[in-house]
PDB file of C-alpha atoms in Angstrom:
ATOM      1  CA  MET J   8      86.151 -61.309 -13.377  1.00 48.00           C
ATOM      2  CA  ASP J   9      82.356 -61.549 -13.359  1.00 59.00           C
ATOM      3  CA  ASP J  10      80.818 -62.685 -16.678  1.00 69.00           C
ATOM      4  CA  LEU J  11      83.369 -61.099 -18.984  1.00 84.00           C
ATOM      5  CA  VAL J  12      84.168 -63.331 -21.968  1.00 89.00           C
ATOM      6  CA  LEU J  13      86.839 -62.475 -24.535  1.00 93.00           C
ATOM      7  CA  THR J  14      86.658 -63.722 -28.109  1.00 94.00           C
ATOM      8  CA  SER J  15      90.070 -65.172 -28.956  1.00 96.00           C
ATOM      9  CA  THR J  16      92.010 -66.273 -32.031  1.00 97.00           C
ATOM     10  CA  ILE J  17      95.172 -68.377 -32.309  1.00 98.00           C
ATOM     11  CA  ILE J  18      97.852 -67.720 -34.953  1.00 98.00           C
ATOM     12  CA  GLU J  19     100.354 -70.557 -34.555  1.00 97.00           C
ATOM     13  CA  ASP J  20     102.055 -72.790 -37.122  1.00 96.00           C
ATOM     14  CA  SER J  21     102.826 -75.701 -34.791  1.00 96.00           C
ATOM     15  CA  PRO J  22      99.870 -78.139 -34.526  1.00 96.00           C
ATOM     16  CA  PHE J  23     101.087 -79.219 -31.079  1.00 96.00           C
ATOM     17  CA  HIS J  24     101.218 -75.729 -29.615  1.00 96.00           C
ATOM     18  CA  SER J  25      98.072 -74.674 -31.436  1.00 97.00           C
ATOM     19  CA  ASN J  26      96.161 -77.594 -29.904  1.00 97.00           C
ATOM     20  CA  GLN J  27      97.650 -76.838 -26.501  1.00 96.00           C
ATOM     21  CA  LEU J  28      96.487 -73.222 -26.679  1.00 97.00           C
ATOM     22  CA  ALA J  29      93.052 -74.300 -27.905  1.00 97.00           C
ATOM     23  CA  GLN J  30      92.677 -76.664 -24.930  1.00 97.00           C
ATOM     24  CA  LEU J  31      93.736 -73.976 -22.470  1.00 97.00           C
ATOM     25  CA  ILE J  32      91.279 -71.528 -24.003  1.00 97.00           C
ATOM     26  CA  ASP J  33      88.505 -74.114 -23.932  1.00 95.00           C
ATOM     27  CA  GLN J  34      89.143 -74.731 -20.229  1.00 95.00           C
ATOM     28  CA  ASN J  35      88.934 -71.036 -19.385  1.00 95.00           C
ATOM     29  CA  PRO J  36      85.391 -69.723 -18.767  1.00 93.00           C
ATOM     30  CA  HIS J  37      86.433 -66.198 -19.771  1.00 94.00           C
ATOM     31  CA  LEU J  38      87.703 -67.136 -23.240  1.00 95.00           C
ATOM     32  CA  ASN J  39      85.894 -68.167 -26.390  1.00 94.00           C
ATOM     33  CA  LEU J  40      87.925 -69.469 -29.340  1.00 96.00           C
ATOM     34  CA  LYS J  41      86.849 -67.975 -32.670  1.00 94.00           C
ATOM     35  CA  ASN J  42      89.485 -69.060 -35.195  1.00 96.00           C
ATOM     36  CA  VAL J  43      92.854 -70.777 -35.607  1.00 97.00           C
ATOM     37  CA  TYR J  44      95.342 -69.812 -38.330  1.00 97.00           C
ATOM     38  CA  ARG J  45      98.582 -71.623 -39.182  1.00 96.00           C
ATOM     39  CA  ASN J  46     100.409 -68.724 -40.854  1.00 96.00           C
ATOM     40  CA  GLY J  47     100.413 -64.961 -41.054  1.00 95.00           C
ATOM     41  CA  ILE J  48      99.198 -64.760 -44.665  1.00 96.00           C
ATOM     42  CA  ASP J  49      95.953 -66.609 -43.872  1.00 96.00           C
ATOM     43  CA  ALA J  50      95.517 -64.527 -40.733  1.00 96.00           C
ATOM     44  CA  LYS J  51      96.014 -61.307 -42.703  1.00 94.00           C
ATOM     45  CA  ASN J  52      93.706 -62.337 -45.548  1.00 94.00           C
ATOM     46  CA  HIS J  53      90.951 -63.274 -43.122  1.00 94.00           C
ATOM     47  CA  ARG J  54      91.454 -60.112 -41.026  1.00 92.00           C
ATOM     48  CA  ALA J  55      92.178 -62.089 -37.894  1.00 94.00           C
ATOM     49  CA  ASN J  56      92.575 -58.883 -35.868  1.00 92.00           C
ATOM     50  CA  GLU J  57      89.015 -57.724 -36.472  1.00 88.00           C
ATOM     51  CA  GLU J  58      86.008 -58.551 -34.300  1.00 87.00           C
ATOM     52  CA  VAL J  59      88.189 -60.299 -31.752  1.00 92.00           C
ATOM     53  CA  ASP J  60      89.277 -59.273 -28.253  1.00 92.00           C
ATOM     54  CA  LEU J  61      92.497 -61.255 -27.913  1.00 96.00           C
ATOM     55  CA  LEU J  62      95.115 -62.751 -30.220  1.00 97.00           C
ATOM     56  CA  PHE J  63      97.554 -65.488 -29.238  1.00 98.00           C
ATOM     57  CA  LEU J  64     100.209 -64.752 -31.841  1.00 97.00           C
ATOM     58  CA  THR J  65     103.420 -66.689 -32.421  1.00 97.00           C
ATOM     59  CA  VAL J  66     106.471 -64.634 -33.406  1.00 96.00           C
ATOM     60  CA  GLU J  67     108.209 -67.299 -35.521  1.00 96.00           C
ATOM     61  CA  LEU J  68     105.526 -67.785 -38.174  1.00 95.00           C
ATOM     62  CA  PRO J  69     106.273 -69.007 -41.705  1.00 91.00           C
ATOM     63  CA  LEU J  70     105.900 -66.591 -44.646  1.00 88.00           C
ATOM     64  CA  ILE J  71     105.664 -63.472 -42.445  1.00 94.00           C
ATOM     65  CA  THR J  72     106.606 -63.117 -38.787  1.00 96.00           C
ATOM     66  CA  GLY J  73     104.274 -62.181 -35.988  1.00 96.00           C
ATOM     67  CA  PHE J  74     105.772 -58.688 -35.870  1.00 95.00           C
ATOM     68  CA  ASP J  75     105.300 -58.262 -39.626  1.00 95.00           C
ATOM     69  CA  LEU J  76     101.676 -59.291 -39.237  1.00 95.00           C
ATOM     70  CA  ILE J  77     101.036 -56.774 -36.448  1.00 94.00           C
ATOM     71  CA  GLU J  78     102.333 -54.001 -38.689  1.00 91.00           C
ATOM     72  CA  THR J  79      99.556 -54.762 -41.192  1.00 91.00           C
ATOM     73  CA  PHE J  80      96.832 -54.234 -38.585  1.00 88.00           C
ATOM     74  CA  LYS J  81      94.828 -51.031 -38.858  1.00 80.00           C
ATOM     75  CA  GLU J  82      93.277 -51.833 -35.512  1.00 77.00           C
ATOM     76  CA  SER J  83      94.635 -54.161 -32.901  1.00 83.00           C
ATOM     77  CA  PRO J  84      93.035 -56.242 -30.149  1.00 90.00           C
ATOM     78  CA  LYS J  85      94.981 -57.257 -27.079  1.00 93.00           C
ATOM     79  CA  ILE J  86      97.889 -59.469 -28.119  1.00 95.00           C
ATOM     80  CA  ILE J  87      99.726 -62.163 -26.188  1.00 96.00           C
ATOM     81  CA  LEU J  88     102.904 -63.009 -28.088  1.00 96.00           C
ATOM     82  CA  VAL J  89     104.105 -66.612 -28.020  1.00 96.00           C
ATOM     83  CA  SER J  90     107.726 -67.500 -28.757  1.00 95.00           C
ATOM     84  CA  ASN J  91     110.399 -70.180 -28.479  1.00 94.00           C
ATOM     85  CA  THR J  92     112.847 -67.649 -27.061  1.00 93.00           C
ATOM     86  CA  PRO J  93     112.880 -64.562 -24.809  1.00 92.00           C
ATOM     87  CA  ASP J  94     115.020 -62.762 -27.416  1.00 91.00           C
ATOM     88  CA  HIS J  95     112.034 -60.914 -28.893  1.00 90.00           C
ATOM     89  CA  ALA J  96     110.647 -59.637 -25.583  1.00 87.00           C
ATOM     90  CA  PHE J  97     112.390 -56.264 -25.779  1.00 84.00           C
ATOM     91  CA  ARG J  98     111.143 -55.615 -29.309  1.00 86.00           C
ATOM     92  CA  ALA J  99     107.617 -56.507 -28.204  1.00 85.00           C
ATOM     93  CA  PHE J 100     107.437 -53.291 -26.186  1.00 76.00           C
ATOM     94  CA  ASP J 101     107.355 -51.335 -29.456  1.00 79.00           C
ATOM     95  CA  TYR J 102     104.119 -53.068 -30.416  1.00 82.00           C
ATOM     96  CA  ASP J 103     102.068 -52.525 -27.244  1.00 76.00           C
ATOM     97  CA  ILE J 104     101.977 -56.244 -26.531  1.00 88.00           C
ATOM     98  CA  THR J 105      99.927 -57.165 -23.456  1.00 89.00           C
ATOM     99  CA  ASP J 106     102.094 -60.140 -22.479  1.00 91.00           C
ATOM    100  CA  TYR J 107     104.802 -62.505 -23.720  1.00 94.00           C
ATOM    101  CA  LEU J 108     104.518 -66.280 -23.334  1.00 94.00           C
ATOM    102  CA  LEU J 109     107.409 -68.692 -23.720  1.00 94.00           C
ATOM    103  CA  LYS J 110     107.101 -72.231 -25.042  1.00 94.00           C
ATOM    104  CA  PRO J 111     106.517 -74.725 -23.607  1.00 93.00           C
ATOM    105  CA  ILE J 112     103.384 -72.983 -22.357  1.00 95.00           C
ATOM    106  CA  LEU J 113     102.700 -73.696 -18.707  1.00 95.00           C
ATOM    107  CA  PRO J 114      99.015 -73.578 -17.654  1.00 96.00           C
ATOM    108  CA  ALA J 115      99.771 -71.348 -14.650  1.00 95.00           C
ATOM    109  CA  ARG J 116     101.700 -68.870 -16.787  1.00 94.00           C
ATOM    110  CA  PHE J 117      98.947 -68.934 -19.416  1.00 96.00           C
ATOM    111  CA  GLN J 118      96.367 -68.117 -16.743  1.00 95.00           C
ATOM    112  CA  LYS J 119      98.484 -65.224 -15.478  1.00 93.00           C
ATOM    113  CA  SER J 120      98.539 -63.733 -18.973  1.00 93.00           C
ATOM    114  CA  VAL J 121      94.798 -64.129 -19.386  1.00 95.00           C
ATOM    115  CA  ASP J 122      94.129 -62.567 -15.986  1.00 93.00           C
ATOM    116  CA  LYS J 123      96.183 -59.551 -17.048  1.00 90.00           C
ATOM    117  CA  VAL J 124      94.097 -59.101 -20.193  1.00 92.00           C
ATOM    118  CA  LEU J 125      90.876 -59.507 -18.230  1.00 90.00           C
ATOM    119  CA  ARG J 126      91.905 -56.847 -15.707  1.00 86.00           C
ATOM    120  CA  ILE J 127      92.628 -54.407 -18.537  1.00 82.00           C
ATOM    121  CA  ALA J 128      89.360 -55.203 -20.314  1.00 81.00           C
ATOM    122  CA  LYS J 129      87.356 -54.785 -17.125  1.00 77.00           C
ATOM    123  CA  SER J 130      89.114 -51.512 -16.322  1.00 70.00           C
ATOM    124  CA  ASN J 131      88.350 -50.157 -19.802  1.00 65.00           C
ATOM    125  CA  THR J 132      84.700 -51.125 -19.438  1.00 59.00           C
ATOM    126  CA  ASN J 133      84.427 -49.390 -16.073  1.00 56.00           C
ATOM    127  CA  ASN J 134      86.181 -46.258 -17.310  1.00 52.00           C
ATOM    128  CA  LYS J 135      83.592 -45.725 -20.008  1.00 50.00           C
ATOM    129  CA  ASP J 136      81.010 -44.889 -17.357  1.00 49.00           C
ATOM    130  CA  GLU J 137      83.231 -42.644 -15.240  1.00 57.00           C
ATOM    131  CA  GLU J 138      83.790 -38.911 -15.640  1.00 77.00           C
ATOM    132  CA  HIS J 139      86.978 -38.777 -13.562  1.00 80.00           C
ATOM    133  CA  PHE J 140      89.806 -40.816 -12.051  1.00 80.00           C
ATOM    134  CA  PHE J 141      92.607 -40.331  -9.552  1.00 83.00           C
ATOM    135  CA  VAL J 142      96.363 -40.154 -10.116  1.00 83.00           C
ATOM    136  CA  LYS J 143      99.247 -39.993  -7.675  1.00 82.00           C
ATOM    137  CA  SER J 144     101.267 -36.844  -8.290  1.00 81.00           C
ATOM    138  CA  ASN J 145     103.810 -35.297  -5.893  1.00 78.00           C
ATOM    139  CA  SER J 146     102.983 -37.948  -3.270  1.00 74.00           C
ATOM    140  CA  ARG J 147      99.279 -37.107  -3.202  1.00 79.00           C
ATOM    141  CA  LYS J 148      96.141 -38.353  -4.915  1.00 82.00           C
ATOM    142  CA  VAL J 149      94.716 -35.896  -7.419  1.00 84.00           C
ATOM    143  CA  LYS J 150      91.267 -36.049  -8.994  1.00 85.00           C
ATOM    144  CA  VAL J 151      91.338 -35.542 -12.767  1.00 89.00           C
ATOM    145  CA  ASN J 152      88.260 -35.056 -14.945  1.00 88.00           C
ATOM    146  CA  TYR J 153      88.513 -36.670 -18.371  1.00 89.00           C
ATOM    147  CA  LYS J 154      87.086 -33.589 -20.059  1.00 89.00           C
ATOM    148  CA  ASP J 155      89.876 -31.413 -18.593  1.00 92.00           C
ATOM    149  CA  ILE J 156      92.727 -33.429 -20.115  1.00 95.00           C
ATOM    150  CA  LYS J 157      94.380 -31.864 -23.158  1.00 96.00           C
ATOM    151  CA  TRP J 158      97.067 -34.439 -23.843  1.00 96.00           C
ATOM    152  CA  ILE J 159      99.362 -36.964 -22.145  1.00 96.00           C
ATOM    153  CA  GLU J 160     103.082 -36.880 -22.899  1.00 96.00           C
ATOM    154  CA  ALA J 161     105.754 -39.560 -22.294  1.00 95.00           C
ATOM    155  CA  LEU J 162     108.611 -38.611 -19.949  1.00 93.00           C
ATOM    156  CA  GLY J 163     110.810 -41.682 -19.573  1.00 89.00           C
ATOM    157  CA  ASP J 164     109.342 -43.809 -16.769  1.00 88.00           C
ATOM    158  CA  TYR J 165     106.714 -41.119 -16.174  1.00 91.00           C
ATOM    159  CA  VAL J 166     103.900 -39.452 -18.089  1.00 93.00           C
ATOM    160  CA  LYS J 167     103.020 -35.773 -18.062  1.00 94.00           C
ATOM    161  CA  LEU J 168      99.301 -35.187 -17.791  1.00 94.00           C
ATOM    162  CA  VAL J 169      98.450 -31.768 -19.241  1.00 95.00           C
ATOM    163  CA  THR J 170      95.035 -30.506 -18.121  1.00 93.00           C
ATOM    164  CA  GLU J 171      93.026 -27.315 -18.306  1.00 88.00           C
ATOM    165  CA  LYS J 172      94.026 -26.225 -14.798  1.00 85.00           C
ATOM    166  CA  SER J 173      97.434 -27.803 -14.113  1.00 89.00           C
ATOM    167  CA  ASN J 174      99.984 -30.431 -15.112  1.00 93.00           C
ATOM    168  CA  HIS J 175     100.699 -33.681 -13.257  1.00 92.00           C
ATOM    169  CA  ILE J 176     103.745 -35.961 -13.453  1.00 93.00           C
ATOM    170  CA  VAL J 177     102.686 -39.563 -12.871  1.00 90.00           C
ATOM    171  CA  LEU J 178     104.810 -42.715 -12.571  1.00 88.00           C
ATOM    172  CA  SER J 179     103.396 -44.833 -15.389  1.00 87.00           C
ATOM    173  CA  SER J 180     104.142 -46.144 -18.852  1.00 88.00           C
ATOM    174  CA  MET J 181     102.227 -44.702 -21.780  1.00 90.00           C
ATOM    175  CA  LYS J 182     100.752 -48.117 -22.496  1.00 86.00           C
ATOM    176  CA  ALA J 183      99.400 -48.493 -18.955  1.00 84.00           C
ATOM    177  CA  PHE J 184      97.973 -44.975 -18.978  1.00 86.00           C
ATOM    178  CA  GLU J 185      96.386 -45.472 -22.386  1.00 87.00           C
ATOM    179  CA  GLU J 186      94.582 -48.554 -21.125  1.00 82.00           C
ATOM    180  CA  ARG J 187      92.836 -46.630 -18.336  1.00 81.00           C
ATOM    181  CA  LEU J 188      91.408 -43.983 -20.687  1.00 87.00           C
ATOM    182  CA  PRO J 189      88.075 -44.354 -22.531  1.00 84.00           C
ATOM    183  CA  ASN J 190      88.974 -44.990 -26.175  1.00 80.00           C
ATOM    184  CA  SER J 191      85.880 -43.097 -27.300  1.00 79.00           C
ATOM    185  CA  GLN J 192      87.516 -39.866 -26.108  1.00 87.00           C
ATOM    186  CA  PHE J 193      91.278 -40.439 -26.296  1.00 92.00           C
ATOM    187  CA  VAL J 194      93.622 -41.728 -28.986  1.00 93.00           C
ATOM    188  CA  ARG J 195      97.366 -42.292 -29.150  1.00 93.00           C
ATOM    189  CA  ILE J 196      98.734 -40.463 -32.182  1.00 95.00           C
ATOM    190  CA  HIS J 197     102.452 -40.893 -31.482  1.00 94.00           C
ATOM    191  CA  LYS J 198     104.683 -43.114 -29.357  1.00 93.00           C
ATOM    192  CA  SER J 199     104.965 -40.184 -26.937  1.00 95.00           C
ATOM    193  CA  TYR J 200     101.502 -38.600 -27.116  1.00 96.00           C
ATOM    194  CA  ILE J 201      97.889 -39.398 -26.295  1.00 96.00           C
ATOM    195  CA  ILE J 202      95.365 -36.664 -27.062  1.00 96.00           C
ATOM    196  CA  ASN J 203      91.825 -35.747 -26.076  1.00 94.00           C
ATOM    197  CA  LEU J 204      89.762 -35.880 -29.273  1.00 92.00           C
ATOM    198  CA  LYS J 205      87.486 -33.123 -27.994  1.00 89.00           C
ATOM    199  CA  ARG J 206      90.463 -30.735 -27.665  1.00 93.00           C
ATOM    200  CA  ILE J 207      91.601 -30.930 -31.289  1.00 93.00           C
ATOM    201  CA  GLU J 208      91.645 -27.594 -33.115  1.00 92.00           C
ATOM    202  CA  LYS J 209      92.976 -28.740 -36.512  1.00 91.00           C
ATOM    203  CA  PHE J 210      94.943 -31.531 -38.143  1.00 92.00           C
ATOM    204  CA  ASN J 211      96.418 -32.864 -41.361  1.00 91.00           C
ATOM    205  CA  ASN J 212      98.189 -36.073 -42.398  1.00 90.00           C
ATOM    206  CA  THR J 213     101.301 -35.356 -40.341  1.00 93.00           C
ATOM    207  CA  MET J 214     100.246 -33.084 -37.473  1.00 94.00           C
ATOM    208  CA  VAL J 215      97.470 -32.576 -34.934  1.00 94.00           C
ATOM    209  CA  GLU J 216      97.021 -29.284 -33.120  1.00 95.00           C
ATOM    210  CA  VAL J 217      95.599 -29.556 -29.612  1.00 95.00           C
ATOM    211  CA  GLU J 218      94.895 -26.320 -27.724  1.00 92.00           C
ATOM    212  CA  GLY J 219      97.647 -24.522 -29.642  1.00 92.00           C
ATOM    213  CA  LYS J 220     100.236 -27.332 -29.360  1.00 94.00           C
ATOM    214  CA  LYS J 221     101.328 -28.994 -32.602  1.00 96.00           C
ATOM    215  CA  ILE J 222     101.901 -32.726 -32.157  1.00 96.00           C
ATOM    216  CA  THR J 223     103.352 -35.075 -34.767  1.00 95.00           C
ATOM    217  CA  LEU J 224     100.937 -37.695 -36.090  1.00 95.00           C
ATOM    218  CA  SER J 225     102.857 -40.957 -36.563  1.00 93.00           C
ATOM    219  CA  ARG J 226     102.353 -42.668 -39.894  1.00 91.00           C
ATOM    220  CA  SER J 227     101.716 -45.981 -38.129  1.00 91.00           C
ATOM    221  CA  ARG J 228      98.912 -44.410 -36.068  1.00 91.00           C
ATOM    222  CA  ARG J 229      97.309 -42.319 -38.802  1.00 89.00           C
ATOM    223  CA  ASP J 230      94.568 -44.814 -39.676  1.00 87.00           C
ATOM    224  CA  SER J 231      93.504 -45.314 -36.064  1.00 86.00           C
ATOM    225  CA  PHE J 232      93.445 -41.540 -35.576  1.00 89.00           C
ATOM    226  CA  MET J 233      91.304 -40.961 -38.663  1.00 87.00           C
ATOM    227  CA  SER J 234      88.966 -43.719 -37.534  1.00 82.00           C
ATOM    228  CA  ALA J 235      88.689 -42.150 -34.073  1.00 82.00           C
ATOM    229  CA  ILE J 236      87.969 -38.726 -35.563  1.00 78.00           C
ATOM    230  CA  GLY J 237      85.170 -40.237 -37.605  1.00 65.00           C
ATOM    231  CA  THR J 238      83.472 -41.685 -34.526  1.00 45.00           C
ATOM    232  CA  SER J 239      84.234 -38.995 -31.924  1.00 45.00           C
TER     233      SER J 239
END
């Protein structure tokens, strides 16, 4: 993964597992450990989600759970959830979690999770310098210019890519598609919608109008949208 290094933070109440994660991070040349927190309140008060690329976050935290903590984030880095049980894996999909690690943490499984984050980070970096990408639609590769995209809409296991010239149905999750788009130009405003910031015509606290289409602005995504508007 070249010289890419991700700043990481651990939020874990167990000293044993916290030390284990710290050792694994220290042994990985692509990770740099910034902070360690033992509960969600300390992590929240110290804004553990800010100025960091990756969080190793335990679900079963004292005081507030890992999920409760995520809901306080106005902006979120990549998150690898850590848990004693697979029972929370399904719920994790609602929080755009990058990966889910089970205790005891095996070094090989840890490395697989980190490699996944690194691939996403590298892809996002590369996309910032590109003006187009290719998608597979109707069994053929189609070139799509970023500037031509109006919005992306969830359709079950597929996404609908609405562009200036045509629409494309692509086999992909919204999360995976979001990760390949430059975040300086696109923002997810709803579980089912990603929009091109340059195509916005008007908006308020509950709705964004893109090229004549009114799209609901989720309350949970309002802050990130307003932040994106301010920097677009």
